[in-house]
């Protein structure tokens, strides 16, 4: 197999079809953390800083806070859940959209953002179902292997626990790797061959077993590309940082801290934007490479 030919083709598709980056952004997106800090209000403030501030009073403060601000808390909770659900839906939809769009581009057919959304919607539930089943398999394996280990450590059987940890890792790591490849190939069987979920799982497993070495090589290529991307990102950020540092000092001398804060905020916004764009490009390239590799393996 000409691995470099596949890599170059995936790179060309990624660079020449920038609308794919939108799908790449969502396909590579991960959920963020949510942190809320707030001070207390009401009578509980009289206890702050005192040594007799009890756990019961802390609980009362929390209760009072919820009673006083329940509409705000409910609104923020609903908004947060809505954002999480939106990103989850778009992530699943974008998986199918990227696969279908790259396949059409590789087949010299016209493709657009609308086509991508259409493909993503068509296979949304099957991709969701396959991802759920493979994720459930990993979770069950972790529970089955991890539960006896936890009990061994609870009962202070450390030697047996450590031995079982090593045995568990020897089983869990290869299983996770296989499940990962089955998921990657399974998505493509669904989108490119219109397979049902179970049929896609069986076909994906069979394809991986017959092409273990080729699959590993493509993973290594993506790993090396990832390292190169990180290095290039640091170089770009360093190049961008130098003029902003100089500009920040000048702004401080002209407008004191206000100028420095404005320049810092602008630099931070550019940094965040650059991270989003590079992440979207990398996710698009990764999906494109796997789609082209999948098609090549099928031909073989």
mmCIF file of C-alpha atoms in Angstrom:
data_model
loop_
_atom_site.group_PDB
_atom_site.id
_atom_site.type_symbol
_atom_site.label_atom_id
_atom_site.label_comp_id
_atom_site.label_asym_id
_atom_site.label_seq_id
_atom_site.Cartn_x
_atom_site.Cartn_y
_atom_site.Cartn_z
ATOM 1 C CA UNK A 1 0.000 0.000 0.000
ATOM 2 C CA UNK A 2 1.228 3.507 -0.875
ATOM 3 C CA UNK A 3 0.692 5.150 2.505
ATOM 4 C CA UNK A 4 2.144 8.520 1.499
ATOM 5 C CA UNK A 5 -0.214 8.736 -1.474
ATOM 6 C CA UNK A 6 -3.165 8.353 0.898
ATOM 7 C CA UNK A 7 -1.714 10.957 3.281
ATOM 8 C CA UNK A 8 -1.136 13.464 0.456
ATOM 9 C CA UNK A 9 -4.648 12.945 -0.903
ATOM 10 C CA UNK A 10 -6.166 13.451 2.554
ATOM 11 C CA UNK A 11 -4.084 16.621 2.984
ATOM 12 C CA UNK A 12 -5.205 18.004 -0.388
ATOM 13 C CA UNK A 13 -8.859 17.307 0.363
ATOM 14 C CA UNK A 14 -8.531 18.976 3.761
ATOM 15 C CA UNK A 15 -6.852 22.116 2.448
ATOM 16 C CA UNK A 16 -8.907 22.565 -0.733
ATOM 17 C CA UNK A 17 -12.331 22.001 0.867
ATOM 18 C CA UNK A 18 -12.394 24.407 3.772
ATOM 19 C CA UNK A 19 -16.103 23.956 4.423
ATOM 20 C CA UNK A 20 -15.169 20.548 5.829
ATOM 21 C CA UNK A 21 -13.449 22.353 8.693
ATOM 22 C CA UNK A 22 -16.843 23.172 10.194
ATOM 23 C CA UNK A 23 -17.613 19.461 10.453
ATOM 24 C CA UNK A 24 -14.060 18.883 11.655
ATOM 25 C CA UNK A 25 -14.554 21.390 14.452
ATOM 26 C CA UNK A 26 -17.651 19.625 15.759
ATOM 27 C CA UNK A 27 -16.335 16.110 15.100
ATOM 28 C CA UNK A 28 -13.233 16.890 17.140
ATOM 29 C CA UNK A 29 -15.024 18.910 19.804
ATOM 30 C CA UNK A 30 -15.051 17.686 23.381
ATOM 31 C CA UNK A 31 -17.214 18.732 26.276
ATOM 32 C CA UNK A 32 -15.841 21.398 28.592
ATOM 33 C CA UNK A 33 -16.012 21.573 32.351
ATOM 34 C CA UNK A 34 -18.500 23.672 34.210
ATOM 35 C CA UNK A 35 -17.538 25.516 37.325
ATOM 36 C CA UNK A 36 -19.733 27.858 39.344
ATOM 37 C CA UNK A 37 -18.471 29.845 42.292
ATOM 38 C CA UNK A 38 -20.625 32.224 44.240
ATOM 39 C CA UNK A 39 -20.521 33.891 47.569
ATOM 40 C CA UNK A 40 -23.173 33.424 50.216
ATOM 41 C CA UNK A 41 -25.918 35.864 51.067
ATOM 42 C CA UNK A 42 -28.392 36.401 53.850
ATOM 43 C CA UNK A 43 -27.898 35.591 57.502
ATOM 44 C CA UNK A 44 -25.204 33.023 56.767
ATOM 45 C CA UNK A 45 -22.723 35.819 56.087
ATOM 46 C CA UNK A 46 -22.583 36.506 59.811
ATOM 47 C CA UNK A 47 -20.812 33.192 60.333
ATOM 48 C CA UNK A 48 -18.069 33.561 57.745
ATOM 49 C CA UNK A 49 -14.585 33.746 59.169
ATOM 50 C CA UNK A 50 -15.676 32.460 62.573
ATOM 51 C CA UNK A 51 -14.410 29.250 64.078
ATOM 52 C CA UNK A 52 -17.946 28.111 64.987
ATOM 53 C CA UNK A 53 -19.089 28.072 61.359
ATOM 54 C CA UNK A 54 -20.588 24.570 61.292
ATOM 55 C CA UNK A 55 -21.419 22.101 58.563
ATOM 56 C CA UNK A 56 -25.108 22.604 59.369
ATOM 57 C CA UNK A 57 -24.796 26.335 58.796
ATOM 58 C CA UNK A 58 -22.958 25.695 55.533
ATOM 59 C CA UNK A 59 -25.844 23.489 54.425
ATOM 60 C CA UNK A 60 -28.311 26.197 55.416
ATOM 61 C CA UNK A 61 -26.375 28.765 53.387
ATOM 62 C CA UNK A 62 -26.458 26.495 50.340
ATOM 63 C CA UNK A 63 -30.191 25.959 50.778
ATOM 64 C CA UNK A 64 -30.824 29.697 51.142
ATOM 65 C CA UNK A 65 -28.757 30.402 48.061
ATOM 66 C CA UNK A 66 -30.781 27.928 45.991
ATOM 67 C CA UNK A 67 -34.055 29.344 47.316
ATOM 68 C CA UNK A 68 -32.997 32.916 46.557
ATOM 69 C CA UNK A 69 -31.598 32.221 43.090
ATOM 70 C CA UNK A 70 -33.491 29.137 41.903
ATOM 71 C CA UNK A 71 -34.680 30.776 38.663
ATOM 72 C CA UNK A 72 -31.126 31.729 37.709
ATOM 73 C CA UNK A 73 -29.819 28.261 38.607
ATOM 74 C CA UNK A 74 -32.538 26.497 36.600
ATOM 75 C CA UNK A 75 -31.978 28.802 33.622
ATOM 76 C CA UNK A 76 -28.221 28.250 33.652
ATOM 77 C CA UNK A 77 -28.711 24.496 34.041
ATOM 78 C CA UNK A 78 -31.110 24.312 31.100
ATOM 79 C CA UNK A 79 -28.768 26.475 29.005
ATOM 80 C CA UNK A 80 -25.778 24.321 29.902
ATOM 81 C CA UNK A 81 -27.618 21.081 29.100
ATOM 82 C CA UNK A 82 -28.822 22.575 25.827
ATOM 83 C CA UNK A 83 -25.271 23.527 24.802
ATOM 84 C CA UNK A 84 -23.962 20.055 25.694
ATOM 85 C CA UNK A 85 -26.747 18.358 23.730
ATOM 86 C CA UNK A 86 -26.131 20.650 20.748
ATOM 87 C CA UNK A 87 -22.443 19.751 20.632
ATOM 88 C CA UNK A 88 -23.216 16.046 21.078
ATOM 89 C CA UNK A 89 -25.700 16.085 18.185
ATOM 90 C CA UNK A 90 -23.340 18.075 15.971
ATOM 91 C CA UNK A 91 -20.433 15.770 16.815
ATOM 92 C CA UNK A 92 -22.356 12.677 15.718
ATOM 93 C CA UNK A 93 -23.810 14.398 12.659
ATOM 94 C CA UNK A 94 -20.381 15.706 11.639
ATOM 95 C CA UNK A 95 -18.862 12.228 11.753
ATOM 96 C CA UNK A 96 -21.184 11.043 9.010
ATOM 97 C CA UNK A 97 -20.963 14.343 7.133
ATOM 98 C CA UNK A 98 -17.164 14.202 6.917
ATOM 99 C CA UNK A 99 -17.129 10.580 5.778
ATOM 100 C CA UNK A 100 -19.751 11.120 3.108
ATOM 101 C CA UNK A 101 -18.312 14.417 1.856
ATOM 102 C CA UNK A 102 -14.743 13.098 1.605
ATOM 103 C CA UNK A 103 -15.995 10.040 -0.259
ATOM 104 C CA UNK A 104 -17.847 12.233 -2.780
ATOM 105 C CA UNK A 105 -14.802 14.475 -3.257
ATOM 106 C CA UNK A 106 -12.540 11.447 -3.718
ATOM 107 C CA UNK A 107 -15.008 10.067 -6.275
ATOM 108 C CA UNK A 108 -14.879 13.388 -8.236
ATOM 109 C CA UNK A 109 -18.489 14.200 -7.347
ATOM 110 C CA UNK A 110 -19.770 17.596 -6.295
ATOM 111 C CA UNK A 111 -20.023 18.131 -2.571
ATOM 112 C CA UNK A 112 -21.101 21.032 -0.394
ATOM 113 C CA UNK A 113 -21.888 21.960 3.174
ATOM 114 C CA UNK A 114 -25.557 21.168 2.539
ATOM 115 C CA UNK A 115 -24.660 17.734 1.170
ATOM 116 C CA UNK A 116 -22.610 17.052 4.285
ATOM 117 C CA UNK A 117 -25.497 17.927 6.593
ATOM 118 C CA UNK A 118 -27.827 15.767 4.518
ATOM 119 C CA UNK A 119 -25.521 12.752 4.823
ATOM 120 C CA UNK A 120 -24.989 13.383 8.517
ATOM 121 C CA UNK A 121 -28.727 13.501 9.205
ATOM 122 C CA UNK A 122 -29.373 10.357 7.166
ATOM 123 C CA UNK A 123 -26.966 8.206 9.162
ATOM 124 C CA UNK A 124 -27.226 10.019 12.501
ATOM 125 C CA UNK A 125 -29.051 7.311 14.431
ATOM 126 C CA UNK A 126 -26.960 4.444 13.105
ATOM 127 C CA UNK A 127 -23.707 6.228 13.929
ATOM 128 C CA UNK A 128 -25.089 7.055 17.376
ATOM 129 C CA UNK A 129 -26.135 3.427 17.896
ATOM 130 C CA UNK A 130 -22.800 1.988 16.796
ATOM 131 C CA UNK A 131 -20.891 4.450 18.971
ATOM 132 C CA UNK A 132 -23.123 3.590 21.919
ATOM 133 C CA UNK A 133 -22.576 -0.158 21.514
ATOM 134 C CA UNK A 134 -18.782 0.122 21.210
ATOM 135 C CA UNK A 135 -18.661 2.546 24.137
ATOM 136 C CA UNK A 136 -20.846 0.191 26.183
ATOM 137 C CA UNK A 137 -18.505 -2.703 25.383
ATOM 138 C CA UNK A 138 -15.507 -0.770 26.706
ATOM 139 C CA UNK A 139 -17.453 0.321 29.802
ATOM 140 C CA UNK A 140 -18.601 -3.233 30.612
ATOM 141 C CA UNK A 141 -15.069 -4.549 30.130
ATOM 142 C CA UNK A 142 -13.768 -1.881 32.492
ATOM 143 C CA UNK A 143 -16.404 -2.750 35.094
ATOM 144 C CA UNK A 144 -15.826 -6.513 34.843
ATOM 145 C CA UNK A 145 -12.060 -6.155 35.083
ATOM 146 C CA UNK A 146 -12.034 -3.286 37.558
ATOM 147 C CA UNK A 147 -14.559 -4.475 40.160
ATOM 148 C CA UNK A 148 -12.487 -7.378 41.580
ATOM 149 C CA UNK A 149 -9.409 -5.145 41.615
ATOM 150 C CA UNK A 150 -11.237 -2.557 43.726
ATOM 151 C CA UNK A 151 -12.348 -5.210 46.215
ATOM 152 C CA UNK A 152 -8.841 -6.644 46.482
ATOM 153 C CA UNK A 153 -7.464 -3.219 47.402
ATOM 154 C CA UNK A 154 -10.353 -2.576 49.802
ATOM 155 C CA UNK A 155 -9.490 -5.789 51.644
ATOM 156 C CA UNK A 156 -5.774 -4.837 51.526
ATOM 157 C CA UNK A 157 -4.751 -7.711 49.262
ATOM 158 C CA UNK A 158 -2.262 -5.440 47.515
ATOM 159 C CA UNK A 159 -0.053 -8.073 45.872
ATOM 160 C CA UNK A 160 -3.017 -9.860 44.310
ATOM 161 C CA UNK A 161 -4.492 -6.510 43.392
ATOM 162 C CA UNK A 162 -1.359 -5.378 41.562
ATOM 163 C CA UNK A 163 -1.129 -8.708 39.712
ATOM 164 C CA UNK A 164 -4.758 -8.407 38.689
ATOM 165 C CA UNK A 165 -4.181 -4.805 37.574
ATOM 166 C CA UNK A 166 -1.403 -5.960 35.238
ATOM 167 C CA UNK A 167 -3.564 -8.803 33.894
ATOM 168 C CA UNK A 168 -6.487 -6.431 33.491
ATOM 169 C CA UNK A 169 -4.389 -3.942 31.529
ATOM 170 C CA UNK A 170 -3.093 -6.777 29.323
ATOM 171 C CA UNK A 171 -6.722 -7.511 28.424
ATOM 172 C CA UNK A 172 -8.250 -4.039 28.473
ATOM 173 C CA UNK A 173 -5.692 -2.158 26.352
ATOM 174 C CA UNK A 174 -5.800 -4.538 23.329
ATOM 175 C CA UNK A 175 -9.596 -4.707 23.633
ATOM 176 C CA UNK A 176 -9.848 -0.902 23.604
ATOM 177 C CA UNK A 177 -7.594 -0.725 20.547
ATOM 178 C CA UNK A 178 -9.703 -3.263 18.654
ATOM 179 C CA UNK A 179 -12.926 -1.463 19.624
ATOM 180 C CA UNK A 180 -11.463 1.832 18.428
ATOM 181 C CA UNK A 181 -10.647 0.452 14.977
ATOM 182 C CA UNK A 182 -14.002 -1.327 14.747
ATOM 183 C CA UNK A 183 -15.716 1.986 15.528
ATOM 184 C CA UNK A 184 -13.695 3.882 12.907
ATOM 185 C CA UNK A 185 -14.344 1.305 10.184
ATOM 186 C CA UNK A 186 -17.914 0.693 11.330
ATOM 187 C CA UNK A 187 -18.857 4.338 10.781
ATOM 188 C CA UNK A 188 -17.572 4.089 7.222
ATOM 189 C CA UNK A 189 -19.432 0.857 6.498
ATOM 190 C CA UNK A 190 -22.600 2.633 7.609
ATOM 191 C CA UNK A 191 -22.090 5.768 5.514
ATOM 192 C CA UNK A 192 -20.386 4.345 2.420
ATOM 193 C CA UNK A 193 -22.172 0.966 2.228
ATOM 194 C CA UNK A 194 -25.439 1.795 3.991
ATOM 195 C CA UNK A 195 -24.872 -1.055 6.467
ATOM 196 C CA UNK A 196 -27.042 -1.630 9.496
ATOM 197 C CA UNK A 197 -25.332 -1.386 12.873
ATOM 198 C CA UNK A 198 -24.664 -5.080 13.548
ATOM 199 C CA UNK A 199 -23.646 -5.709 9.949
ATOM 200 C CA UNK A 200 -21.246 -2.749 10.113
ATOM 201 C CA UNK A 201 -19.703 -4.049 13.346
ATOM 202 C CA UNK A 202 -19.103 -7.504 11.862
ATOM 203 C CA UNK A 203 -17.666 -6.111 8.627
ATOM 204 C CA UNK A 204 -15.467 -3.631 10.499
ATOM 205 C CA UNK A 205 -14.058 -6.334 12.763
ATOM 206 C CA UNK A 206 -13.333 -8.566 9.780
ATOM 207 C CA UNK A 207 -11.636 -5.689 7.923
ATOM 208 C CA UNK A 208 -9.443 -4.889 10.922
ATOM 209 C CA UNK A 209 -8.419 -8.507 11.489
ATOM 210 C CA UNK A 210 -7.348 -8.805 7.842
ATOM 211 C CA UNK A 211 -5.489 -5.473 7.924
ATOM 212 C CA UNK A 212 -4.043 -5.142 11.416
ATOM 213 C CA UNK A 213 -0.622 -3.959 10.276
ATOM 214 C CA UNK A 214 -2.009 -1.424 7.802
ATOM 215 C CA UNK A 215 -4.356 -0.046 10.466
ATOM 216 C CA UNK A 216 -1.502 0.361 12.933
ATOM 217 C CA UNK A 217 0.645 2.107 10.311
ATOM 218 C CA UNK A 218 -2.092 4.674 9.641
ATOM 219 C CA UNK A 219 -2.407 5.264 13.386
ATOM 220 C CA UNK A 220 1.350 5.833 13.619
ATOM 221 C CA UNK A 221 1.150 8.275 10.713
ATOM 222 C CA UNK A 222 -1.577 10.226 12.486
ATOM 223 C CA UNK A 223 0.499 10.176 15.678
ATOM 224 C CA UNK A 224 3.516 11.627 13.861
ATOM 225 C CA UNK A 225 1.339 14.210 12.118
ATOM 226 C CA UNK A 226 -0.052 15.159 15.509
ATOM 227 C CA UNK A 227 3.446 15.670 16.935
ATOM 228 C CA UNK A 228 4.432 17.750 13.901
ATOM 229 C CA UNK A 229 1.266 19.820 14.303
ATOM 230 C CA UNK A 230 2.025 20.508 17.976
ATOM 231 C CA UNK A 231 5.571 21.603 17.130
ATOM 232 C CA UNK A 232 4.351 23.809 14.281
ATOM 233 C CA UNK A 233 1.695 25.304 16.571
ATOM 234 C CA UNK A 234 4.300 26.270 19.179
ATOM 235 C CA UNK A 235 6.450 27.881 16.483
ATOM 236 C CA UNK A 236 3.485 29.853 15.135
ATOM 237 C CA UNK A 237 2.414 30.946 18.616
ATOM 238 C CA UNK A 238 5.949 32.026 19.438
ATOM 239 C CA UNK A 239 6.116 34.028 16.216
ATOM 240 C CA UNK A 240 2.773 35.678 17.022
ATOM 241 C CA UNK A 241 3.661 36.279 20.672
ATOM 242 C CA UNK A 242 6.770 38.382 19.986
ATOM 243 C CA UNK A 243 4.995 41.335 18.304
ATOM 244 C CA UNK A 244 2.186 41.178 20.880
ATOM 245 C CA UNK A 245 4.687 41.329 23.746
ATOM 246 C CA UNK A 246 6.297 44.403 22.203
ATOM 247 C CA UNK A 247 2.872 45.920 21.524
ATOM 248 C CA UNK A 248 1.841 45.162 25.106
ATOM 249 C CA UNK A 249 4.811 47.080 26.543
ATOM 250 C CA UNK A 250 4.084 50.028 24.256
ATOM 251 C CA UNK A 251 0.397 49.980 25.226
ATOM 252 C CA UNK A 252 1.370 49.926 28.911
ATOM 253 C CA UNK A 253 3.548 53.003 28.535
ATOM 254 C CA UNK A 254 0.786 54.813 26.621
ATOM 255 C CA UNK A 255 -2.334 53.744 28.528
ATOM 256 C CA UNK A 256 -0.964 51.913 31.589
ATOM 257 C CA UNK A 257 -2.782 48.714 32.588
ATOM 258 C CA UNK A 258 -5.815 49.425 30.419
ATOM 259 C CA UNK A 259 -3.707 49.300 27.268
ATOM 260 C CA UNK A 260 -1.882 46.174 28.419
ATOM 261 C CA UNK A 261 -5.182 44.424 29.214
ATOM 262 C CA UNK A 262 -6.629 45.296 25.798
ATOM 263 C CA UNK A 263 -3.570 43.934 23.996
ATOM 264 C CA UNK A 264 -3.579 40.815 26.195
ATOM 265 C CA UNK A 265 -7.258 40.242 25.471
ATOM 266 C CA UNK A 266 -6.673 40.590 21.740
ATOM 267 C CA UNK A 267 -3.744 38.160 21.889
ATOM 268 C CA UNK A 268 -5.809 35.664 23.877
ATOM 269 C CA UNK A 269 -8.691 35.898 21.379
ATOM 270 C CA UNK A 270 -6.306 35.234 18.491
ATOM 271 C CA UNK A 271 -4.807 32.293 20.404
ATOM 272 C CA UNK A 272 -8.225 30.725 21.051
ATOM 273 C CA UNK A 273 -9.273 31.258 17.441
ATOM 274 C CA UNK A 274 -6.063 29.701 16.183
ATOM 275 C CA UNK A 275 -6.559 26.653 18.433
ATOM 276 C CA UNK A 276 -10.108 26.179 17.136
ATOM 277 C CA UNK A 277 -9.010 26.423 13.505
ATOM 278 C CA UNK A 278 -6.034 24.085 13.918
ATOM 279 C CA UNK A 279 -8.184 21.600 15.830
ATOM 280 C CA UNK A 280 -10.815 21.653 13.102
ATOM 281 C CA UNK A 281 -8.192 21.155 10.385
ATOM 282 C CA UNK A 282 -6.568 18.283 12.253
ATOM 283 C CA UNK A 283 -9.910 16.547 12.876
ATOM 284 C CA UNK A 284 -10.839 16.968 9.200
ATOM 285 C CA UNK A 285 -7.515 15.533 8.071
ATOM 286 C CA UNK A 286 -7.807 12.608 10.473
ATOM 287 C CA UNK A 287 -11.307 11.690 9.293
ATOM 288 C CA UNK A 288 -10.281 12.127 5.649
ATOM 289 C CA UNK A 289 -7.261 9.888 6.100
ATOM 290 C CA UNK A 290 -9.307 7.115 7.681
ATOM 291 C CA UNK A 291 -11.959 7.345 4.965
ATOM 292 C CA UNK A 292 -9.378 7.121 2.178
ATOM 293 C CA UNK A 293 -7.518 4.354 4.005
ATOM 294 C CA UNK A 294 -10.785 2.463 4.458
ATOM 295 C CA UNK A 295 -11.545 2.702 0.734
ATOM 296 C CA UNK A 296 -8.026 1.543 -0.120
ATOM 297 C CA UNK A 297 -8.292 -1.436 2.235
ATOM 298 C CA UNK A 298 -11.639 -2.407 0.728
ATOM 299 C CA UNK A 299 -10.133 -2.333 -2.759
ATOM 300 C CA UNK A 300 -7.356 -4.632 -1.570
#
